[in-house]
Coordinates of C-alpha atoms in Angstrom, one line a residue:
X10 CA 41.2 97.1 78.1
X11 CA 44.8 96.8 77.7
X12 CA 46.8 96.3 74.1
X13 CA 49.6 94.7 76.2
X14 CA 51.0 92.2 74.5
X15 CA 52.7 89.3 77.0
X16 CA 55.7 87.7 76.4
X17 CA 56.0 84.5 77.6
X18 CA 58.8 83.3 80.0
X19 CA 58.6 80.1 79.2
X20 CA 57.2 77.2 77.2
X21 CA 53.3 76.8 79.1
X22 CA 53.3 72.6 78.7
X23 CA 56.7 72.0 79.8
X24 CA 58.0 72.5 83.6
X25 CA 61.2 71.6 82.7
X26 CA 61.0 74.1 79.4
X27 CA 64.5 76.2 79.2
X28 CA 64.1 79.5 80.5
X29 CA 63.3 82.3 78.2
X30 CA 67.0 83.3 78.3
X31 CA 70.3 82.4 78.6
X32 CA 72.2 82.9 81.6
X33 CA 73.4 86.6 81.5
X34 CA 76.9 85.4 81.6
X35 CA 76.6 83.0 78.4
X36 CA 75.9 85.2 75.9
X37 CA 74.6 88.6 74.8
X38 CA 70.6 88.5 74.6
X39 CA 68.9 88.9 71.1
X40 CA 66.4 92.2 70.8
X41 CA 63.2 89.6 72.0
X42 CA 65.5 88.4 74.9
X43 CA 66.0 91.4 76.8
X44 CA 62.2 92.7 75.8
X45 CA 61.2 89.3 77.5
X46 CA 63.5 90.3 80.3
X47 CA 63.2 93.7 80.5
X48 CA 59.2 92.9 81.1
X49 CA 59.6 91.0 83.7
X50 CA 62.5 93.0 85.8
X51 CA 60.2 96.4 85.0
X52 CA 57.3 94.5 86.5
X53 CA 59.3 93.5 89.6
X54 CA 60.5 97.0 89.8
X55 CA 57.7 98.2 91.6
X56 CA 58.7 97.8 95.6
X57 CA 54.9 96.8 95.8
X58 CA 54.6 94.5 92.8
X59 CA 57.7 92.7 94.4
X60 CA 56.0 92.6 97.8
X61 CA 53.2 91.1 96.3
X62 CA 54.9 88.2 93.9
X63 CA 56.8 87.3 96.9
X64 CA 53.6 87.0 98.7
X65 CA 52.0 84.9 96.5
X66 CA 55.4 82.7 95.9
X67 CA 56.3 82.2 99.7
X68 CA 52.0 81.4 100.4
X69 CA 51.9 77.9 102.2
X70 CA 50.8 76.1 99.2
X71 CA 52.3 77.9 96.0
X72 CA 49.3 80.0 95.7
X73 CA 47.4 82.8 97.8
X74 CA 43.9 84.4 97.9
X75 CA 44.0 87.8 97.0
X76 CA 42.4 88.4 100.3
X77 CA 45.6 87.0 102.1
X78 CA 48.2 89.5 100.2
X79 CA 46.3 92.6 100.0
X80 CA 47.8 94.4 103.0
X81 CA 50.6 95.8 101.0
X82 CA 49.7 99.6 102.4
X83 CA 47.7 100.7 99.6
X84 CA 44.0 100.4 98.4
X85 CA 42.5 97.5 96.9
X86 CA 42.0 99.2 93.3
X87 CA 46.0 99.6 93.7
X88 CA 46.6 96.1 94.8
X89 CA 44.3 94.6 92.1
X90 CA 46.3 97.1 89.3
X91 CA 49.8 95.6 90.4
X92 CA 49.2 92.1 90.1
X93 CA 47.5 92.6 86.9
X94 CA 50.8 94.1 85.8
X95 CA 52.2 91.1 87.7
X96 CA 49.9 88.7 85.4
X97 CA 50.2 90.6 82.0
X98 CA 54.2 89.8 82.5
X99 CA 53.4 86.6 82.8
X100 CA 54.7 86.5 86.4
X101 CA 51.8 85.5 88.0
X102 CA 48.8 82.9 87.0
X103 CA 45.2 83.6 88.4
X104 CA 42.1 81.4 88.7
X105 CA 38.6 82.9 90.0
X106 CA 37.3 80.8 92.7
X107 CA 33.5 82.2 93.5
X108 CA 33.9 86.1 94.7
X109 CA 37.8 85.4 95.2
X110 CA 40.7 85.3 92.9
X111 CA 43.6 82.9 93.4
X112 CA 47.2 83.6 92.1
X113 CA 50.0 81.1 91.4
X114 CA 53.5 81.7 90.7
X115 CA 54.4 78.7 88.7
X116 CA 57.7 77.0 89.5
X117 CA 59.3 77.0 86.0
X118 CA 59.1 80.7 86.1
X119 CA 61.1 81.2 89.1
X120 CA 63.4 78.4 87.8
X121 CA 63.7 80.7 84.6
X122 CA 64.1 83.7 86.8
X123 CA 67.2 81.7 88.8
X124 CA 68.8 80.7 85.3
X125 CA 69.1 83.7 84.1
X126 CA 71.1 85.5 86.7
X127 CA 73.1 82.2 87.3
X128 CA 76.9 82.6 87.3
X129 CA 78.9 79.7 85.6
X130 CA 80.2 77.0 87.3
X131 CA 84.1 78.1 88.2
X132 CA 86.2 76.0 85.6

């Protein structure tokens, strides 16, 4: 069992929420900022976590069995470990669904995602 504690991107009842962060461009991030950050862009780091997210983001339907985004080239313990790592960075959402799990990428987080690397509108 992991200690993990997860940092949330965004407020969970609001789609429209403000993203975790400001833009990168607006102003420097406070110490929980860039630890909110820095969990997600660690977690995306991972040339197979990345695989995997945009898997389950570009899936007809905003969310994918894991049986349809497994063939990442590595072992099924592995693939299950990454989108854990995916999950506990509150990247990904998952619901159980009989003997199969289902994960969602939920829009507001890549909204939050787009915000924060969004350059300012040229004056």
């Amino acid at each position: 069992m992991s200690n993990a504690k997860v940092l949330p991107l965004l407020e969970a009842d609001r789609r429209d929420a403000a993203p975790c962060c400001p833009p990168l461009t607006e102003r420097p991030m406070t110490a929980v900022e860039a630890e909110i950050a820095a969990r997600m862009f660690k977690a995306l780091g991972d040339p197979v976590r990345l695989r995997l997210f945009s898997a389950v983001a570009s899936h007809e339907g905003g969310e994918a069995c894991v049986c349809d985004i497994s063939d990442v080239g590595v072992s099924q313990p592995t693939v299950s470990h990454h989108l854990k790592k995916l999950r506990e960075a509150g990247l990904l959402t998952s619901e159980r669904r009989g003997t199969w799990v289902y994960y969602r990428v939920e829009p507001s987080v890549l909204a939050a995602m787009g915000k924060l690397l969004t350059l300012p509108a040229p004056a």
